[in-house]
Coordinates of C-alpha atoms in Angstrom, one line a residue:
M746 CA 108.2 102.3 124.9
S747 CA 108.9 104.6 127.7
N748 CA 109.1 107.6 128.6
E749 CA 112.3 107.8 129.7
F750 CA 113.8 105.8 126.8
A751 CA 111.9 108.1 124.2
E752 CA 113.1 110.8 125.5
A753 CA 116.8 109.5 125.9
T754 CA 117.3 107.8 122.8
L755 CA 115.8 110.9 121.3
Y756 CA 118.5 113.4 122.1
K757 CA 121.2 110.6 121.4
I758 CA 119.8 110.6 118.0
A759 CA 119.2 114.1 117.7
T760 CA 123.2 115.1 118.5
G761 CA 124.6 112.3 116.4
N762 CA 125.7 110.5 119.8
Y763 CA 123.9 107.3 119.5
T764 CA 125.7 103.6 119.2
P765 CA 124.6 101.1 116.4
E766 CA 122.6 98.8 119.1
E767 CA 120.9 101.8 120.6
L768 CA 119.6 102.9 117.2
A769 CA 118.8 99.2 116.5
A770 CA 116.6 99.3 120.0
F771 CA 115.1 101.9 119.0
L772 CA 113.9 101.5 115.7
K773 CA 112.7 98.4 117.0
A774 CA 110.6 99.7 120.0
L775 CA 109.2 102.0 116.9
E776 CA 107.5 99.1 115.5
A777 CA 105.7 98.4 118.7
L778 CA 103.9 101.7 118.6
D779 CA 100.4 102.3 117.2
E780 CA 99.8 105.0 115.0
A781 CA 99.2 107.9 117.5
A782 CA 102.5 106.8 119.6
Y783 CA 104.6 106.9 116.8
V784 CA 103.4 110.2 115.9
Q785 CA 104.1 111.8 119.1
V786 CA 107.7 110.9 118.9
Y787 CA 107.9 111.7 115.8
N788 CA 106.7 115.4 117.0
R789 CA 108.9 114.9 119.8
L790 CA 111.9 114.2 117.4
Y791 CA 111.0 117.8 115.7
E792 CA 111.2 119.9 119.0
I793 CA 114.1 119.1 120.0
V794 CA 116.4 118.8 116.5
A795 CA 114.9 122.6 116.6
Q796 CA 116.3 123.5 119.9
Q797 CA 119.8 122.0 118.6
S798 CA 122.0 124.7 117.1
P799 CA 123.8 123.1 114.2
G800 CA 127.6 123.3 113.8
P801 CA 129.7 123.9 110.7
P802 CA 128.7 121.7 107.6
D803 CA 131.3 119.6 108.3
E804 CA 130.7 118.3 111.4
R805 CA 127.0 117.8 110.6
F806 CA 126.2 114.3 111.1
K807 CA 124.4 111.9 108.9
A808 CA 121.2 111.1 110.8
P809 CA 120.0 107.5 110.1
V810 CA 116.5 106.8 108.5
L811 CA 113.6 106.4 110.6
P812 CA 111.3 104.1 108.2
M813 CA 107.5 104.1 108.9
R814 CA 105.2 101.2 108.5
T815 CA 102.7 99.9 105.8
G816 CA 100.4 97.2 108.8
I817 CA 97.0 96.8 108.2
R818 CA 96.2 99.5 110.6
W819 CA 98.2 102.4 108.4
T820 CA 97.1 103.7 104.4
K821 CA 99.0 102.0 101.5
W822 CA 100.0 105.5 100.7
L823 CA 101.7 106.0 104.6
A824 CA 105.3 105.1 104.5
A825 CA 108.5 104.8 103.5
A826 CA 110.8 106.9 105.7
A827 CA 111.1 110.2 107.9
V828 CA 114.6 111.6 107.5
L829 CA 115.9 113.8 110.0
L830 CA 117.5 116.9 108.6
V831 CA 119.7 118.9 111.2
A832 CA 121.1 120.9 108.9
G833 CA 117.8 122.4 107.9
S834 CA 116.8 121.7 111.5
A835 CA 113.6 120.1 110.5
V836 CA 112.3 116.6 110.8
Y837 CA 109.8 115.0 107.7
W838 CA 108.3 111.8 106.2
F839 CA 107.8 111.2 102.9
T840 CA 106.7 108.6 100.9
T841 CA 105.4 107.7 97.3
R842 CA 102.4 105.3 97.0
N843 CA 103.7 103.7 93.4
T844 CA 107.1 103.0 95.2
S845 CA 108.4 100.0 96.4
I846 CA 109.4 100.0 100.5
K847 CA 113.3 100.6 100.9
P848 CA 115.5 102.7 103.0
V849 CA 115.8 106.2 101.9
P850 CA 119.2 107.2 101.1
F851 CA 120.7 110.1 103.6
V852 CA 119.7 113.9 102.0
T853 CA 122.5 116.7 102.1
I854 CA 121.6 120.0 101.6
K855 CA 124.3 121.6 100.1
T856 CA 125.2 125.0 101.7
T857 CA 124.5 126.9 98.9
P858 CA 121.9 125.4 97.0
P859 CA 121.3 126.5 93.0
I860 CA 117.2 126.5 94.0
D861 CA 116.1 128.0 97.8
A862 CA 114.0 130.2 98.4
A863 CA 112.4 131.0 102.1
P864 CA 109.7 129.8 103.8
G865 CA 105.9 132.4 104.2
G866 CA 105.0 133.7 107.3
N867 CA 102.7 136.5 108.5
H868 CA 102.4 138.8 105.9
A869 CA 98.9 140.3 104.7
T870 CA 97.1 143.4 103.7
L871 CA 94.1 144.6 105.1
T872 CA 91.8 147.0 102.5
L873 CA 89.2 149.8 104.4
S874 CA 86.1 150.5 103.0
N875 CA 87.2 154.1 101.5
G876 CA 90.4 152.1 99.8
S877 CA 93.1 153.0 102.3
V878 CA 95.5 149.7 102.2
I879 CA 97.6 148.7 105.9
L880 CA 100.5 146.1 105.3
L881 CA 100.1 144.3 108.3
D882 CA 103.2 142.8 108.6
Q883 CA 105.0 146.2 108.7
A884 CA 102.2 148.0 110.9
A885 CA 103.0 149.1 114.6
T886 CA 101.0 147.1 117.4
G887 CA 97.9 149.1 118.7
D888 CA 94.8 150.9 117.1
L889 CA 95.2 150.6 113.4
A890 CA 92.2 152.6 112.1
H891 CA 88.1 152.7 113.0
Q892 CA 85.6 151.6 110.6
G893 CA 81.7 150.9 111.0
G894 CA 81.5 151.2 114.5
S895 CA 84.7 149.3 115.2
R896 CA 88.1 149.7 116.4
I897 CA 90.6 147.7 114.2
V898 CA 93.8 146.9 116.8
K899 CA 97.4 144.8 115.8
S900 CA 97.6 142.7 118.6
N901 CA 101.2 142.4 120.9
N902 CA 100.3 138.5 119.4
G903 CA 100.4 139.7 115.4
Q904 CA 96.5 139.2 115.2
L905 CA 94.4 141.3 113.9
V906 CA 91.3 142.3 116.2
Y907 CA 88.3 143.9 115.2
Y908 CA 86.3 145.4 118.9
P909 CA 82.7 146.4 118.5
A910 CA 81.5 149.9 119.6
T911 CA 79.4 149.5 122.8
T912 CA 77.3 152.1 122.0
G913 CA 75.8 154.1 119.0
T914 CA 74.8 152.9 115.6
T915 CA 77.1 153.5 112.5
A916 CA 76.4 152.3 108.9
I917 CA 77.8 148.8 108.1
E918 CA 81.4 149.2 106.0
Y919 CA 83.3 146.3 104.3
N920 CA 86.8 145.5 105.1
T921 CA 89.1 142.9 102.9
I922 CA 92.1 141.1 104.1
S923 CA 94.1 139.5 101.7
T924 CA 97.3 136.7 102.0
P925 CA 99.7 137.2 99.5
R926 CA 101.7 134.0 98.0
A927 CA 104.0 132.9 101.0
G928 CA 102.0 134.7 103.4
Q929 CA 99.4 133.7 106.1
Y930 CA 97.7 135.6 108.6
H931 CA 95.2 135.0 111.8
I932 CA 91.7 138.0 112.6
V933 CA 89.4 137.9 115.1
L934 CA 85.8 138.9 113.6
P935 CA 83.4 141.9 115.6
D936 CA 81.6 138.7 116.9
G937 CA 84.4 137.3 118.5
T938 CA 85.0 134.7 115.5
H939 CA 88.7 133.6 114.2
V940 CA 89.6 132.9 110.9
W941 CA 93.0 131.7 109.7
L942 CA 94.1 132.6 106.3
N943 CA 96.1 130.8 104.5
A944 CA 98.5 132.4 101.5
A945 CA 96.7 133.6 98.7
S946 CA 93.7 134.0 100.3
S947 CA 91.1 136.3 101.5
L948 CA 88.3 137.5 103.8
R949 CA 85.7 140.0 103.0
F950 CA 83.6 141.0 105.8
P951 CA 81.3 143.6 107.6
T952 CA 82.6 145.7 110.4
S953 CA 79.5 144.6 112.6
F954 CA 77.4 142.3 111.8
T955 CA 73.6 143.8 112.6
G956 CA 70.6 141.8 110.2
K957 CA 69.7 137.7 110.4
T958 CA 73.2 136.3 109.1
R959 CA 76.5 137.2 109.3
E960 CA 77.5 136.8 106.2
V961 CA 81.5 136.9 105.2
E962 CA 83.4 135.5 101.5
V963 CA 86.0 134.0 101.5
S964 CA 88.9 133.2 98.6
G965 CA 91.5 130.5 98.7
E966 CA 91.7 128.6 102.4
G967 CA 90.6 129.6 105.8
Y968 CA 90.4 127.8 109.0
F969 CA 87.4 128.8 110.7
E970 CA 85.8 128.5 114.9
V971 CA 83.1 130.8 114.6
V972 CA 81.6 132.1 117.5
K973 CA 78.0 129.8 118.3
N974 CA 75.0 132.4 117.2
K975 CA 71.2 130.4 116.7
N976 CA 70.0 134.3 116.0
M977 CA 72.5 135.1 113.6
P978 CA 73.4 132.2 111.3
F979 CA 77.2 132.3 109.8
K980 CA 77.5 132.3 106.4
V981 CA 80.7 132.0 104.0
I982 CA 80.7 132.8 99.7
T983 CA 82.8 130.7 98.2
P984 CA 83.8 131.9 94.7
P985 CA 82.5 129.6 91.5
L986 CA 84.9 126.5 90.1
P987 CA 85.9 127.2 86.4
G988 CA 82.8 127.8 84.9
G989 CA 80.4 126.8 87.5
P990 CA 78.6 128.6 90.4
G991 CA 79.9 129.7 93.7
G992 CA 79.2 127.9 96.5
A993 CA 77.9 129.0 100.1
V994 CA 78.5 127.3 103.6
Q995 CA 76.0 128.1 106.4
V996 CA 77.3 127.1 109.8
L997 CA 75.4 125.4 112.6
G998 CA 78.2 124.5 114.7
T999 CA 82.1 125.8 115.2
H1000 CA 85.4 124.8 113.6
F1001 CA 85.8 124.1 109.8
N1002 CA 88.0 124.4 106.7
I1003 CA 87.5 126.1 103.6
N1004 CA 89.8 125.4 100.8
A1005 CA 88.4 127.2 98.0
Y1006 CA 91.4 128.2 95.5
E1007 CA 89.9 128.9 92.2
D1008 CA 93.1 127.3 90.3
E1009 CA 91.9 124.0 92.1
E1010 CA 89.7 121.9 90.6
V1011 CA 87.9 121.1 93.8
A1012 CA 86.7 123.2 96.5
K1013 CA 86.8 121.1 100.1
V1014 CA 84.7 121.7 103.1
T1015 CA 85.9 119.8 105.9
L1016 CA 84.1 120.0 109.6
L1017 CA 85.9 119.5 112.7
E1018 CA 83.3 120.2 115.5
G1019 CA 79.7 121.3 115.0
S1020 CA 77.4 121.4 112.0
V1021 CA 77.8 123.0 108.3
K1022 CA 75.4 123.1 105.8
V1023 CA 76.9 123.2 102.0
G1024 CA 75.6 124.7 99.4
R1025 CA 75.7 125.7 95.8
G1026 CA 75.0 129.0 93.8
Q1027 CA 72.5 127.0 92.5
Q1028 CA 69.9 124.4 92.2
A1029 CA 69.3 121.4 89.2
A1030 CA 66.6 119.2 89.0
G1031 CA 67.7 115.6 90.1
R1032 CA 69.8 116.6 92.8
E1033 CA 69.5 118.0 96.5
G1034 CA 70.8 121.7 97.0
S1035 CA 72.9 121.1 99.7
V1036 CA 74.5 118.3 102.0
I1037 CA 74.9 118.8 106.2
L1038 CA 78.1 117.6 107.3
K1039 CA 79.3 115.8 110.6
P1040 CA 82.5 116.3 112.5
N1041 CA 85.1 114.3 110.1
E1042 CA 83.8 114.6 107.3
Q1043 CA 84.1 116.3 104.2
A1044 CA 82.3 117.5 101.7
T1045 CA 84.1 117.9 98.1
V1046 CA 82.6 120.0 95.4
T1047 CA 83.9 119.7 92.0
Q1048 CA 82.7 120.5 88.0
P1049 CA 80.7 117.5 87.9
S1050 CA 78.7 117.8 91.3
L1051 CA 77.5 121.0 90.0
T1052 CA 75.7 119.9 87.3
T1053 CA 74.6 116.5 87.1
Q1054 CA 75.9 114.7 90.4
S1055 CA 75.2 114.9 94.3
I1056 CA 77.9 116.3 96.7
P1057 CA 80.1 113.4 98.1
V1058 CA 80.5 113.4 101.7
Q1059 CA 83.5 111.3 103.1
T1060 CA 85.0 110.9 105.9
V1061 CA 88.1 112.0 106.3
D1062 CA 91.2 112.5 109.2
V1063 CA 90.1 116.3 109.6
Q1064 CA 93.9 116.9 111.2
K1065 CA 95.3 116.7 108.3
A1066 CA 92.9 119.0 106.5
I1067 CA 94.4 121.8 108.9
A1068 CA 97.9 120.5 109.1
W1069 CA 98.6 123.7 106.9
K1070 CA 97.4 126.0 110.3
D1071 CA 99.8 124.3 112.5
G1072 CA 102.8 124.8 110.1
F1073 CA 102.7 121.6 107.7
F1074 CA 101.9 120.6 104.3
E1075 CA 99.9 117.8 104.3
F1076 CA 100.1 115.7 101.6
N1077 CA 97.5 113.0 100.9
N1078 CA 98.5 111.0 98.0
L1079 CA 98.3 114.2 95.7
P1080 CA 99.7 113.9 92.4
L1081 CA 102.4 116.3 91.9
P1082 CA 100.8 119.4 90.5
A1083 CA 98.7 119.5 93.2
I1084 CA 101.7 119.5 95.3
M1085 CA 103.6 122.5 93.1
R1086 CA 100.7 124.2 93.7
Q1087 CA 101.1 124.0 97.3
I1088 CA 104.8 125.0 96.7
S1089 CA 103.9 128.0 94.7
R1090 CA 101.8 129.4 97.4
W1091 CA 104.0 128.8 99.7
Y1092 CA 107.5 130.0 98.5
D1093 CA 106.3 132.9 96.4
V1094 CA 107.7 131.1 92.7
D1095 CA 105.8 130.7 89.4
V1096 CA 105.4 126.3 88.4
G1097 CA 106.4 125.2 85.2
M1098 CA 105.8 121.3 84.2
E1099 CA 108.1 120.3 81.4
A1100 CA 107.5 117.0 82.5
S1101 CA 104.0 115.5 84.6
Y1102 CA 105.0 112.3 86.3
P1103 CA 101.5 110.8 86.1
D1104 CA 102.8 107.7 87.8
K1105 CA 103.6 109.1 91.0
R1106 CA 101.8 110.3 94.0
F1107 CA 103.2 111.2 97.0
G1108 CA 101.2 111.8 100.5
G1109 CA 103.7 112.8 104.1
R1110 CA 104.0 115.5 106.0
I1111 CA 106.4 117.9 106.0
S1112 CA 107.2 121.5 108.4
R1113 CA 106.7 124.8 106.2
K1114 CA 109.6 126.3 107.9
L1115 CA 111.7 124.3 105.8
N1116 CA 113.5 126.4 103.0
L1117 CA 112.3 125.2 99.5
A1118 CA 115.7 124.1 98.7
S1119 CA 115.0 121.6 101.7
I1120 CA 111.7 120.0 99.5
I1121 CA 113.5 120.1 96.2
S1122 CA 115.7 117.8 97.9
M1123 CA 113.3 115.3 99.2
L1124 CA 111.2 115.3 95.9
E1125 CA 114.8 115.2 94.2
T1126 CA 115.1 111.7 96.1
Y1127 CA 112.7 110.5 94.4
G1128 CA 113.4 110.5 91.1
V1129 CA 111.4 114.3 90.5
H1130 CA 114.2 116.8 88.5
F1131 CA 114.0 120.6 88.7
K1132 CA 115.5 123.5 87.6
M1133 CA 115.3 127.7 88.0
E1134 CA 114.9 130.0 85.7
N1135 CA 114.8 133.5 87.2
K1136 CA 111.7 133.2 90.1
K1137 CA 110.3 130.1 87.8
L1138 CA 110.9 126.7 89.6
I1139 CA 110.4 124.2 86.3
V1140 CA 109.7 120.4 86.5
I1141 CA 111.5 118.8 84.1

């Protein structure tokens, strides 16, 4: 597919000004693309749609279904369709492993949906060592406080940055940044390490790093880009799984993601760059106390691996693990309850499960900029039904 053909056709599809012949030619060209090129076209389509200003509902066109293939090079759960939603100014694709591949019907979102909530954004609180709390999304840019030898600044782009003092010594103090449900935030620690926190997460850290290690505590999910310092290794302490001890990640390299929500049955550490050692909070006879990950590997810690089994390690697509940081949900063959936990965190709604749909598993990438109504509409396409009672979203 030539760049000129793709760009011109994408604009026609995004504005609804295409002919049946042009659509057929475009879909045929998609079939010849490899996975990387297909994703590139998908992302460009999203960008074009996001730039459009949708008109009144009765003037919005019904966009075509863009099928995704399930060839040998694609995993089984990839694919039934990519649906273009101009009414929501977004593109998403979604699949179900146990559904035969067939066209997905057009999705029309009502202008006044009965179930809706706004997506999350940059919301967090900073708790200082003296107990003072700063609402970061409401705080003005500039200096916020001085703590333990560091100057705390909210930058113009909304980051929280710790600048260590260049002279003098001060007793170490601990601060905690916490994101609520429907919140996320980006912080730069005193050593220059960058941390992105997902919704319903927290990070406890010293206001300056001294001694032999740099140690922080994380709960929830965080993506780390750690500044290298061989003389002072970086260590992340995670909360315990239900009924088990906490874990520890010692960083021998740089970029990694930790998913350690206390309401999840597993904790995952995914390495993008460098090397990390994933260990347990306790030892047991007949099993190793830690594993060392290489890039593109993921360690999954479950309750059995804390007691009787070794820590499993597998090669994964690391970009899927950090899709949340780039503004997407990435559902990788997930059961509905796991998806609903993510929805609960990002849209700040309680979730109830009157029905579980045990035979359904879903996979796909969806923009986190969509309102909840768009996600609900998409799931209902696959036979999942909901009702809203007060602020509780119930699967029925």
